[in-house]
mmCIF file of C-alpha atoms in Angstrom:
data_model
loop_
_atom_site.group_PDB
_atom_site.id
_atom_site.type_symbol
_atom_site.label_atom_id
_atom_site.label_comp_id
_atom_site.label_asym_id
_atom_site.label_seq_id
_atom_site.Cartn_x
_atom_site.Cartn_y
_atom_site.Cartn_z
ATOM 1 C CA MET A 28 -41.939 -258.584 -68.008
ATOM 2 C CA THR A 29 -41.527 -260.940 -65.066
ATOM 3 C CA THR A 30 -43.515 -264.142 -65.448
ATOM 4 C CA PHE A 31 -45.454 -265.708 -62.620
ATOM 5 C CA ALA A 32 -43.150 -268.722 -62.777
ATOM 6 C CA GLU A 33 -40.237 -266.386 -62.075
ATOM 7 C CA LEU A 34 -42.074 -264.713 -59.221
ATOM 8 C CA ARG A 35 -43.092 -268.042 -57.771
ATOM 9 C CA PRO A 36 -40.628 -270.717 -58.893
ATOM 10 C CA VAL A 37 -42.119 -274.175 -59.047
ATOM 11 C CA GLU A 38 -39.756 -275.464 -56.357
ATOM 12 C CA THR A 39 -41.263 -273.037 -53.828
ATOM 13 C CA ARG A 40 -44.712 -274.534 -54.332
ATOM 14 C CA PHE A 41 -43.816 -277.707 -52.449
ATOM 15 C CA ARG A 42 -43.829 -277.484 -48.687
ATOM 16 C CA LEU A 43 -43.748 -280.976 -47.264
ATOM 17 C CA ASP A 44 -40.335 -282.612 -47.303
ATOM 18 C CA PRO A 45 -38.692 -285.516 -45.461
ATOM 19 C CA GLU A 46 -37.133 -283.208 -42.886
ATOM 20 C CA ILE A 47 -40.500 -281.717 -41.891
ATOM 21 C CA MET A 48 -42.107 -285.169 -41.879
ATOM 22 C CA ALA A 49 -39.472 -286.393 -39.414
ATOM 23 C CA GLY A 50 -40.101 -283.449 -37.081
ATOM 24 C CA PRO A 51 -42.120 -283.411 -33.845
ATOM 25 C CA ILE A 52 -44.974 -281.163 -35.036
ATOM 26 C CA TYR A 53 -45.683 -283.247 -38.134
ATOM 27 C CA ARG A 54 -45.702 -286.356 -35.952
ATOM 28 C CA LYS A 55 -48.378 -284.727 -33.783
ATOM 29 C CA TYR A 56 -50.409 -284.165 -36.947
ATOM 30 C CA GLU A 57 -49.993 -287.835 -37.830
ATOM 31 C CA LYS A 58 -51.088 -288.899 -34.371
ATOM 32 C CA ALA A 59 -54.129 -286.617 -34.507
ATOM 33 C CA THR A 60 -55.253 -288.214 -37.758
ATOM 34 C CA ARG A 61 -54.936 -291.674 -36.190
ATOM 35 C CA LYS A 62 -56.893 -290.731 -33.062
ATOM 36 C CA ILE A 63 -60.096 -289.434 -34.644
ATOM 37 C CA TRP A 64 -63.268 -290.181 -32.674
ATOM 38 C CA ASP A 65 -66.871 -289.331 -33.419
ATOM 39 C CA ALA A 66 -69.158 -287.818 -30.785
ATOM 40 C CA LYS A 67 -72.175 -289.176 -32.682
ATOM 41 C CA GLN A 68 -70.969 -292.744 -32.218
ATOM 42 C CA LEU A 69 -71.067 -292.578 -28.406
ATOM 43 C CA ASP A 70 -74.000 -294.154 -26.555
ATOM 44 C CA TYR A 71 -75.772 -291.488 -24.486
ATOM 45 C CA GLU A 72 -78.498 -293.787 -23.103
ATOM 46 C CA PRO A 73 -76.612 -294.900 -19.950
ATOM 47 C CA ASP A 74 -76.042 -291.256 -19.011
ATOM 48 C CA ARG A 75 -79.698 -290.478 -19.650
ATOM 49 C CA ALA A 76 -80.721 -293.266 -17.252
ATOM 50 C CA ASP A 77 -78.225 -292.061 -14.624
ATOM 51 C CA TRP A 78 -79.470 -288.466 -14.973
ATOM 52 C CA GLU A 79 -82.992 -289.594 -14.065
ATOM 53 C CA ARG A 80 -81.835 -291.117 -10.781
ATOM 54 C CA MET A 81 -79.332 -288.403 -9.787
ATOM 55 C CA THR A 82 -80.308 -285.827 -7.156
ATOM 56 C CA ASP A 83 -81.011 -282.223 -8.111
ATOM 57 C CA GLY A 84 -77.799 -281.183 -6.373
ATOM 58 C CA GLN A 85 -75.749 -283.692 -8.366
ATOM 59 C CA ARG A 86 -77.341 -282.569 -11.633
ATOM 60 C CA GLN A 87 -76.715 -278.941 -10.812
ATOM 61 C CA GLY A 88 -73.059 -279.673 -9.949
ATOM 62 C CA ILE A 89 -72.370 -281.489 -13.223
ATOM 63 C CA ALA A 90 -74.284 -279.082 -15.467
ATOM 64 C CA THR A 91 -72.434 -276.153 -13.904
ATOM 65 C CA ILE A 92 -69.257 -277.549 -15.451
ATOM 66 C CA THR A 93 -70.552 -279.001 -18.709
ATOM 67 C CA VAL A 94 -72.279 -275.817 -19.892
ATOM 68 C CA ARG A 95 -69.008 -273.958 -19.413
ATOM 69 C CA PHE A 96 -67.181 -276.610 -21.406
ATOM 70 C CA GLU A 97 -69.672 -276.403 -24.248
ATOM 71 C CA ALA A 98 -69.359 -272.636 -24.503
ATOM 72 C CA GLY A 99 -65.597 -272.711 -23.987
ATOM 73 C CA GLU A 100 -64.996 -275.268 -26.721
ATOM 74 C CA GLN A 101 -67.156 -273.247 -29.109
ATOM 75 C CA GLU A 102 -65.344 -270.023 -28.262
ATOM 76 C CA VAL A 103 -61.964 -271.632 -28.904
ATOM 77 C CA THR A 104 -63.082 -273.216 -32.181
ATOM 78 C CA ASP A 105 -64.126 -269.742 -33.278
ATOM 79 C CA GLU A 106 -61.006 -267.903 -32.069
ATOM 80 C CA LEU A 107 -58.150 -270.151 -33.246
ATOM 81 C CA LEU A 108 -57.863 -268.834 -36.779
ATOM 82 C CA PRO A 109 -55.180 -266.207 -35.979
ATOM 83 C CA MET A 110 -52.810 -269.004 -34.916
ATOM 84 C CA LEU A 111 -53.253 -270.700 -38.261
ATOM 85 C CA ALA A 112 -52.730 -267.433 -40.147
ATOM 86 C CA ALA A 113 -49.587 -266.764 -38.109
ATOM 87 C CA ALA A 114 -48.180 -270.239 -38.798
ATOM 88 C CA HIS A 115 -48.746 -269.574 -42.503
ATOM 89 C CA ALA A 116 -47.103 -266.157 -42.267
ATOM 90 C CA LEU A 117 -44.078 -267.666 -40.528
ATOM 91 C CA GLY A 118 -43.753 -270.262 -43.293
ATOM 92 C CA ARG A 119 -44.145 -273.171 -40.898
ATOM 93 C CA PHE A 120 -46.171 -275.636 -42.919
ATOM 94 C CA ASP A 121 -45.981 -278.400 -40.313
ATOM 95 C CA TRP A 122 -47.601 -275.978 -37.833
ATOM 96 C CA VAL A 123 -50.337 -275.221 -40.383
ATOM 97 C CA MET A 124 -50.986 -278.940 -40.827
ATOM 98 C CA PHE A 125 -51.159 -279.601 -37.099
ATOM 99 C CA LEU A 126 -53.337 -276.562 -36.410
ATOM 100 C CA SER A 127 -55.860 -277.813 -38.971
ATOM 101 C CA THR A 128 -56.357 -280.905 -36.757
ATOM 102 C CA PHE A 129 -56.385 -278.677 -33.667
ATOM 103 C CA MET A 130 -59.356 -276.677 -35.015
ATOM 104 C CA LEU A 131 -61.171 -279.814 -36.128
ATOM 105 C CA GLU A 132 -60.781 -281.316 -32.663
ATOM 106 C CA GLU A 133 -62.078 -278.202 -30.913
ATOM 107 C CA ALA A 134 -65.103 -278.358 -33.230
ATOM 108 C CA ARG A 135 -65.593 -282.017 -32.290
ATOM 109 C CA HIS A 136 -65.454 -281.162 -28.584
ATOM 110 C CA SER A 137 -68.090 -278.477 -29.184
ATOM 111 C CA GLU A 138 -70.278 -281.054 -30.897
ATOM 112 C CA PHE A 139 -69.821 -283.578 -28.070
ATOM 113 C CA PHE A 140 -71.075 -281.203 -25.381
ATOM 114 C CA THR A 141 -73.971 -279.994 -27.521
ATOM 115 C CA LEU A 142 -75.060 -283.587 -28.159
ATOM 116 C CA TRP A 143 -74.586 -284.584 -24.520
ATOM 117 C CA HIS A 144 -76.670 -281.636 -23.308
ATOM 118 C CA ALA A 145 -79.437 -282.414 -25.812
ATOM 119 C CA ARG A 146 -79.583 -286.137 -25.098
ATOM 120 C CA VAL A 147 -78.943 -286.317 -21.357
ATOM 121 C CA PRO A 148 -80.199 -283.253 -19.390
ATOM 122 C CA GLU A 149 -82.226 -282.067 -22.414
ATOM 123 C CA LEU A 150 -80.676 -278.628 -22.473
ATOM 124 C CA HIS A 151 -81.258 -277.339 -25.976
ATOM 125 C CA SER A 152 -81.384 -273.561 -26.058
ATOM 126 C CA PRO A 153 -78.785 -271.004 -24.928
ATOM 127 C CA GLU A 154 -81.272 -269.955 -22.235
ATOM 128 C CA ASP A 155 -81.530 -273.552 -20.946
ATOM 129 C CA LYS A 156 -77.749 -273.700 -20.591
ATOM 130 C CA ALA A 157 -77.251 -270.189 -19.211
ATOM 131 C CA HIS A 158 -79.424 -271.204 -16.265
ATOM 132 C CA TYR A 159 -76.551 -273.385 -15.011
ATOM 133 C CA TRP A 160 -73.806 -270.779 -15.500
ATOM 134 C CA PRO A 161 -72.830 -269.442 -12.092
ATOM 135 C CA LEU A 162 -72.471 -265.710 -11.739
ATOM 136 C CA ARG A 163 -69.053 -264.225 -11.128
ATOM 137 C CA ASP A 164 -70.035 -261.754 -8.429
ATOM 138 C CA HIS A 165 -69.143 -264.205 -5.680
ATOM 139 C CA THR A 166 -65.666 -264.936 -7.022
ATOM 140 C CA VAL A 167 -63.906 -261.814 -5.796
ATOM 141 C CA ASP A 168 -60.745 -262.143 -3.721
ATOM 142 C CA PRO A 169 -61.738 -260.508 -0.409
ATOM 143 C CA SER A 170 -58.147 -259.332 0.189
ATOM 144 C CA GLY A 171 -58.213 -257.430 -3.097
ATOM 145 C CA ARG A 172 -54.798 -258.787 -4.078
ATOM 146 C CA PHE A 173 -56.022 -260.824 -7.035
ATOM 147 C CA THR A 174 -58.472 -260.188 -9.813
ATOM 148 C CA VAL A 175 -60.222 -262.913 -11.735
ATOM 149 C CA GLY A 176 -60.251 -262.317 -15.475
ATOM 150 C CA GLU A 177 -61.854 -263.963 -18.472
ATOM 151 C CA PRO A 178 -58.946 -265.605 -20.310
ATOM 152 C CA VAL A 179 -61.207 -267.416 -22.789
ATOM 153 C CA TYR A 180 -63.915 -264.851 -23.524
ATOM 154 C CA GLU A 181 -61.863 -261.665 -23.149
ATOM 155 C CA GLY A 182 -58.269 -262.873 -23.518
ATOM 156 C CA LEU A 183 -58.480 -264.994 -26.667
ATOM 157 C CA PRO A 184 -60.258 -262.336 -28.774
ATOM 158 C CA LYS A 185 -57.856 -259.666 -27.480
ATOM 159 C CA TYR A 186 -54.670 -261.608 -28.185
ATOM 160 C CA GLY A 187 -56.169 -262.972 -31.404
ATOM 161 C CA LYS A 188 -56.666 -259.426 -32.679
ATOM 162 C CA LYS A 189 -53.093 -258.597 -31.720
ATOM 163 C CA LEU A 190 -51.838 -261.652 -33.609
ATOM 164 C CA THR A 191 -53.977 -260.827 -36.643
ATOM 165 C CA ALA A 192 -52.625 -257.262 -36.689
ATOM 166 C CA ALA A 193 -49.071 -258.621 -36.474
ATOM 167 C CA VAL A 194 -49.743 -260.999 -39.390
ATOM 168 C CA GLU A 195 -51.136 -258.129 -41.464
ATOM 169 C CA SER A 196 -48.060 -256.012 -40.653
ATOM 170 C CA GLY A 197 -45.777 -258.680 -42.089
ATOM 171 C CA ASP A 198 -43.236 -257.986 -39.323
ATOM 172 C CA GLU A 199 -41.776 -261.391 -38.459
ATOM 173 C CA ALA A 200 -40.697 -260.466 -34.923
ATOM 174 C CA ALA A 201 -44.138 -258.986 -34.185
ATOM 175 C CA ILE A 202 -45.818 -262.169 -35.457
ATOM 176 C CA GLU A 203 -43.529 -264.364 -33.372
ATOM 177 C CA GLY A 204 -44.054 -262.293 -30.225
ATOM 178 C CA ALA A 205 -47.828 -262.245 -30.675
ATOM 179 C CA PHE A 206 -47.822 -265.995 -31.409
ATOM 180 C CA VAL A 207 -45.925 -266.619 -28.150
ATOM 181 C CA GLN A 208 -48.574 -264.631 -26.279
ATOM 182 C CA PHE A 209 -51.564 -266.331 -27.921
ATOM 183 C CA ALA A 210 -50.089 -269.829 -27.532
ATOM 184 C CA THR A 211 -49.096 -269.117 -23.928
ATOM 185 C CA LEU A 212 -52.554 -267.847 -23.088
ATOM 186 C CA TYR A 213 -54.482 -270.658 -24.684
ATOM 187 C CA CYS A 214 -52.269 -273.753 -24.909
ATOM 188 C CA THR A 215 -50.183 -273.214 -21.791
ATOM 189 C CA TRP A 216 -52.404 -271.334 -19.395
ATOM 190 C CA VAL A 217 -56.032 -272.145 -20.290
ATOM 191 C CA GLU A 218 -55.623 -275.688 -21.621
ATOM 192 C CA GLY A 219 -52.450 -276.671 -19.814
ATOM 193 C CA VAL A 220 -53.065 -275.321 -16.317
ATOM 194 C CA LEU A 221 -56.506 -273.816 -15.597
ATOM 195 C CA THR A 222 -58.636 -276.434 -17.322
ATOM 196 C CA MET A 223 -56.723 -279.541 -16.273
ATOM 197 C CA PRO A 224 -58.171 -279.811 -12.742
ATOM 198 C CA SER A 225 -61.683 -279.431 -14.185
ATOM 199 C CA TYR A 226 -61.232 -282.583 -16.256
ATOM 200 C CA GLU A 227 -60.023 -284.512 -13.251
ATOM 201 C CA ILE A 228 -62.830 -283.158 -11.069
ATOM 202 C CA VAL A 229 -65.462 -284.392 -13.535
ATOM 203 C CA ILE A 230 -63.768 -287.763 -13.927
ATOM 204 C CA ASP A 231 -63.269 -288.126 -10.147
ATOM 205 C CA THR A 232 -66.837 -287.005 -9.384
ATOM 206 C CA THR A 233 -68.537 -289.313 -11.870
ATOM 207 C CA GLU A 234 -66.406 -292.203 -10.584
ATOM 208 C CA LEU A 235 -67.226 -291.263 -6.975
ATOM 209 C CA TRP A 236 -70.964 -291.258 -7.780
ATOM 210 C CA ASN A 237 -70.672 -294.146 -10.271
ATOM 211 C CA VAL A 238 -72.642 -292.255 -12.921
ATOM 212 C CA LEU A 239 -72.383 -290.794 -16.453
ATOM 213 C CA PRO A 240 -69.904 -293.163 -18.144
ATOM 214 C CA THR A 241 -70.318 -291.476 -21.538
ATOM 215 C CA LEU A 242 -69.560 -288.039 -20.158
ATOM 216 C CA ARG A 243 -66.463 -289.518 -18.510
ATOM 217 C CA GLN A 244 -65.423 -291.192 -21.770
ATOM 218 C CA GLY A 245 -65.946 -287.950 -23.662
ATOM 219 C CA PHE A 246 -63.768 -286.074 -21.192
ATOM 220 C CA LYS A 247 -61.048 -288.718 -21.541
ATOM 221 C CA ASN A 248 -61.204 -288.498 -25.337
ATOM 222 C CA ILE A 249 -60.985 -284.717 -25.151
ATOM 223 C CA LEU A 250 -58.041 -284.906 -22.767
ATOM 224 C CA GLY A 251 -56.177 -287.064 -25.275
ATOM 225 C CA ASP A 252 -56.680 -284.362 -27.916
ATOM 226 C CA GLU A 253 -55.793 -281.545 -25.527
ATOM 227 C CA GLY A 254 -52.480 -283.194 -24.665
ATOM 228 C CA ARG A 255 -51.393 -282.687 -28.280
ATOM 229 C CA HIS A 256 -52.662 -279.098 -28.314
ATOM 230 C CA ILE A 257 -50.870 -278.202 -25.105
ATOM 231 C CA THR A 258 -47.558 -279.710 -26.142
ATOM 232 C CA PHE A 259 -47.825 -278.138 -29.601
ATOM 233 C CA GLY A 260 -48.213 -274.751 -27.933
ATOM 234 C CA THR A 261 -45.364 -275.252 -25.499
ATOM 235 C CA GLN A 262 -43.077 -276.694 -28.195
ATOM 236 C CA ALA A 263 -43.804 -273.906 -30.685
ATOM 237 C CA THR A 264 -43.285 -271.328 -27.946
ATOM 238 C CA ARG A 265 -39.997 -272.950 -26.979
ATOM 239 C CA ILE A 266 -38.788 -272.813 -30.594
ATOM 240 C CA LEU A 267 -39.576 -269.098 -30.788
ATOM 241 C CA ILE A 268 -38.064 -268.293 -27.383
ATOM 242 C CA GLU A 269 -34.878 -270.148 -28.313
ATOM 243 C CA LYS A 270 -34.741 -267.916 -31.392
ATOM 244 C CA ASN A 271 -35.277 -264.715 -29.375
ATOM 245 C CA THR A 272 -35.021 -264.930 -25.574
ATOM 246 C CA ALA A 273 -36.896 -261.619 -25.209
ATOM 247 C CA TYR A 274 -40.108 -263.541 -25.945
ATOM 248 C CA GLU A 275 -39.903 -265.286 -22.542
ATOM 249 C CA ALA A 276 -41.015 -262.088 -20.800
ATOM 250 C CA LEU A 277 -44.043 -261.902 -23.109
ATOM 251 C CA ALA A 278 -45.082 -265.392 -22.018
ATOM 252 C CA HIS A 279 -44.781 -264.491 -18.317
ATOM 253 C CA ASP A 280 -46.754 -261.267 -18.867
ATOM 254 C CA VAL A 281 -49.744 -263.162 -20.247
ATOM 255 C CA ILE A 282 -49.742 -265.649 -17.378
ATOM 256 C CA ASP A 283 -49.414 -262.820 -14.881
ATOM 257 C CA GLU A 284 -52.436 -261.055 -16.402
ATOM 258 C CA TYR A 285 -54.598 -264.051 -15.475
ATOM 259 C CA ARG A 286 -52.701 -265.108 -12.343
ATOM 260 C CA GLY A 287 -55.758 -264.828 -10.084
ATOM 261 C CA ASN A 288 -57.594 -267.473 -12.115
ATOM 262 C CA ALA A 289 -55.057 -270.077 -10.955
ATOM 263 C CA VAL A 290 -54.558 -268.826 -7.405
ATOM 264 C CA GLY A 291 -58.244 -269.086 -6.510
ATOM 265 C CA MET A 292 -59.884 -272.408 -5.771
ATOM 266 C CA LEU A 293 -62.408 -273.784 -8.238
ATOM 267 C CA GLU A 294 -65.903 -273.221 -6.862
ATOM 268 C CA TYR A 295 -66.813 -276.720 -7.980
ATOM 269 C CA GLN A 296 -64.282 -278.149 -5.527
ATOM 270 C CA ARG A 297 -66.299 -276.617 -2.721
ATOM 271 C CA ASN A 298 -69.597 -277.999 -3.992
ATOM 272 C CA VAL A 299 -68.794 -281.696 -4.188
ATOM 273 C CA PRO A 300 -68.399 -283.460 -0.858
ATOM 274 C CA GLY A 301 -65.649 -286.073 -0.769
ATOM 275 C CA LEU A 302 -63.179 -284.401 -3.112
ATOM 276 C CA ASP A 303 -59.612 -283.830 -1.940
ATOM 277 C CA LEU A 304 -59.408 -280.037 -2.183
ATOM 278 C CA GLU A 305 -55.624 -279.753 -1.848
ATOM 279 C CA LYS A 306 -55.144 -282.213 -4.692
ATOM 280 C CA TYR A 307 -56.466 -279.831 -7.325
ATOM 281 C CA GLN A 308 -54.396 -276.862 -6.143
ATOM 282 C CA SER A 309 -51.263 -279.061 -6.131
ATOM 283 C CA GLN A 310 -52.176 -280.169 -9.645
ATOM 284 C CA LYS A 311 -52.290 -276.593 -10.881
ATOM 285 C CA ALA A 312 -48.790 -276.015 -9.498
ATOM 286 C CA ARG A 313 -47.528 -279.237 -11.095
ATOM 287 C CA HIS A 314 -49.081 -278.389 -14.443
ATOM 288 C CA TYR A 315 -47.610 -274.869 -14.342
ATOM 289 C CA LEU A 316 -44.126 -276.226 -13.564
ATOM 290 C CA ASN A 317 -44.456 -278.799 -16.333
ATOM 291 C CA ARG A 318 -45.556 -276.206 -18.898
ATOM 292 C CA CYS A 319 -42.574 -274.004 -17.977
ATOM 293 C CA ARG A 320 -40.273 -277.009 -18.382
ATOM 294 C CA GLU A 321 -41.757 -277.743 -21.812
ATOM 295 C CA MET A 322 -41.436 -274.095 -22.891
ATOM 296 C CA GLY A 323 -37.898 -273.845 -21.548
ATOM 297 C CA VAL A 324 -38.739 -270.847 -19.326
ATOM 298 C CA THR A 325 -38.023 -270.172 -15.658
ATOM 299 C CA PRO A 326 -41.110 -270.702 -13.475
ATOM 300 C CA ASP A 327 -42.347 -267.855 -11.276
ATOM 301 C CA GLN A 328 -41.932 -269.378 -7.805
ATOM 302 C CA SER A 329 -44.162 -266.738 -6.237
ATOM 303 C CA LEU A 330 -47.025 -267.980 -8.405
ATOM 304 C CA VAL A 331 -46.485 -271.559 -7.224
ATOM 305 C CA ASP A 332 -46.398 -270.353 -3.603
ATOM 306 C CA GLN A 333 -49.639 -268.399 -4.078
ATOM 307 C CA ILE A 334 -51.449 -271.341 -5.690
ATOM 308 C CA LEU A 335 -50.505 -273.491 -2.691
ATOM 309 C CA ASP A 336 -51.052 -270.836 0.009
ATOM 310 C CA PRO A 337 -53.999 -271.920 2.204
ATOM 311 C CA GLU A 338 -54.371 -268.371 3.497
ATOM 312 C CA ILE A 339 -55.451 -267.176 0.062
ATOM 313 C CA ASP A 340 -59.110 -268.070 0.092
ATOM 314 C CA PHE A 341 -61.389 -267.190 -2.779
ATOM 315 C CA VAL A 342 -63.088 -269.218 -5.474
ATOM 316 C CA VAL A 343 -63.007 -268.914 -9.228
ATOM 317 C CA GLY A 344 -65.324 -270.328 -11.866
ATOM 318 C CA VAL A 345 -64.408 -273.374 -13.881
ATOM 319 C CA GLU A 346 -62.234 -272.545 -16.864
ATOM 320 C CA ALA A 347 -63.070 -274.593 -19.889
ATOM 321 C CA GLY A 348 -62.035 -274.386 -23.468
ATOM 322 C CA MET B 29 -31.372 -296.220 -24.917
ATOM 323 C CA ALA B 30 -33.162 -295.827 -21.579
ATOM 324 C CA ARG B 31 -35.567 -292.915 -21.136
ATOM 325 C CA ARG B 32 -36.042 -290.704 -18.081
ATOM 326 C CA TRP B 33 -38.860 -288.471 -16.750
ATOM 327 C CA GLN B 34 -39.014 -286.416 -13.563
ATOM 328 C CA CYS B 35 -42.194 -285.716 -11.613
ATOM 329 C CA LEU B 36 -42.659 -282.012 -10.845
ATOM 330 C CA GLU B 37 -45.389 -282.404 -8.232
ATOM 331 C CA VAL B 38 -44.488 -279.936 -5.515
ATOM 332 C CA GLY B 39 -42.202 -281.644 -2.995
ATOM 333 C CA CYS B 40 -41.761 -284.787 -5.127
ATOM 334 C CA GLY B 41 -39.029 -284.858 -7.785
ATOM 335 C CA GLU B 42 -39.270 -288.625 -8.354
ATOM 336 C CA VAL B 43 -37.238 -289.734 -11.364
ATOM 337 C CA VAL B 44 -38.712 -292.569 -13.415
ATOM 338 C CA THR B 45 -36.647 -294.470 -15.979
ATOM 339 C CA ALA B 46 -37.678 -297.124 -18.506
ATOM 340 C CA GLY B 47 -36.393 -298.924 -21.572
ATOM 341 C CA SER B 48 -38.800 -297.336 -24.075
ATOM 342 C CA ASP B 49 -41.283 -294.471 -24.445
ATOM 343 C CA ASP B 50 -44.253 -296.797 -23.951
ATOM 344 C CA GLU B 51 -42.793 -298.225 -20.741
ATOM 345 C CA LEU B 52 -41.892 -294.732 -19.545
ATOM 346 C CA VAL B 53 -45.467 -293.464 -20.006
ATOM 347 C CA GLU B 54 -46.796 -296.462 -18.085
ATOM 348 C CA ALA B 55 -44.241 -296.135 -15.275
ATOM 349 C CA ALA B 56 -44.668 -292.348 -14.990
ATOM 350 C CA ASN B 57 -48.433 -292.678 -14.773
ATOM 351 C CA ALA B 58 -48.146 -295.470 -12.203
ATOM 352 C CA HIS B 59 -46.090 -293.083 -10.076
ATOM 353 C CA VAL B 60 -48.464 -290.116 -10.512
ATOM 354 C CA HIS B 61 -51.451 -292.322 -9.710
ATOM 355 C CA GLU B 62 -49.951 -293.970 -6.628
ATOM 356 C CA ALA B 63 -48.166 -290.950 -5.195
ATOM 357 C CA HIS B 64 -50.547 -288.145 -6.135
ATOM 358 C CA GLY B 65 -53.915 -289.723 -7.032
ATOM 359 C CA SER B 66 -53.706 -288.134 -10.455
ATOM 360 C CA TYR B 67 -52.391 -288.824 -13.935
ATOM 361 C CA GLU B 68 -50.217 -287.243 -16.582
ATOM 362 C CA LEU B 69 -51.053 -287.185 -20.280
ATOM 363 C CA GLU B 70 -48.894 -289.296 -22.574
ATOM 364 C CA GLU B 71 -48.016 -286.287 -24.713
ATOM 365 C CA MET B 72 -46.814 -284.347 -21.707
ATOM 366 C CA ILE B 73 -44.618 -287.153 -20.443
ATOM 367 C CA LEU B 74 -43.042 -287.663 -23.846
ATOM 368 C CA ALA B 75 -42.603 -283.916 -24.390
ATOM 369 C CA VAL B 76 -40.049 -283.733 -21.593
ATOM 370 C CA ALA B 77 -38.661 -287.292 -21.550
ATOM 371 C CA GLU B 78 -34.875 -287.425 -21.829
ATOM 372 C CA ASP B 79 -32.426 -290.051 -22.989
ATOM 373 C CA VAL B 80 -30.313 -291.548 -20.228
ATOM 374 C CA PRO B 81 -26.702 -291.297 -21.482
ATOM 375 C CA GLU B 82 -24.843 -294.591 -21.927
ATOM 376 C CA GLY B 83 -22.988 -295.510 -18.774
ATOM 377 C CA GLN B 84 -25.361 -293.594 -16.500
ATOM 378 C CA LYS B 85 -27.452 -295.624 -14.123
ATOM 379 C CA ALA B 86 -30.936 -296.040 -15.591
#
């Protein structure tokens, strides 16, 4: 009879070795553990005082974004598990370690927005927050060329299920392909392109109005965390695409599915006087080109041209997650 | 060894070089701030930074 020790030799029970610890993903894990911050330690009183003196229009403009961030961060915290399961299935322990910090950080971001909403605008219930969530029926491209999807609320569960099914199948190529799609959707497209201008808009707006220093600090802290998440996703994707170049097409397919979300202009840009509108469209193009460079894939020039085309004129809601 | 980073803002292509990663992040962000009124995250700069081969102009 085969003993358990024969089935699972002791040497296979150790996963962390000097080679892994010298690698780029482990170093991201190390950095994440050094950069821990606590949303409860921030001082919300200055923001509370600013909120009292802000106009209704200013409050509405800020809350329109922050409620989306709160929900988006919570959705992501809840939908990341398939990535962790896939990293385990692929035997990449350094990815498992990093993804454990990734999930913790998304949970922390969720907590930050919940605390900020409770202590500053006093939005406590889902109904309080939903009041500030703009409807999508005014975000249709009038030319009909582009559709605006829901990459966070529809895309992540969909591609998460696909990744989970691949993990359960045990087919390594299926897991890798599904991982490329999930990481491209979330790390590259949502975090690395669509959400980036929203951070800058909030930071620029609160600087322009000289208000809400704690919200600004929270956004900066979150951005620091997101930088690791984005570059983990692009690096992991690059590793898999270098192994099998057919995966590059899978990455482009996911981006193409939610192309309209980048081509349209963020509705928030239109609502805040004094913002440089072209700046945020140029940023999206820059971020897209940078993510392609990090993933080692060829950018779709037509997408860049469409993002920058002033003739394409429709707005999309803030992406946050 | 010197380190190099290239800005991918549309129509830019500025190449920034520096003697270390820390200096490169600072110099790259100074460029993005001055030229484009924006900033780049440290992780993203370092993710694509390249070594400048010996003998090549930094």
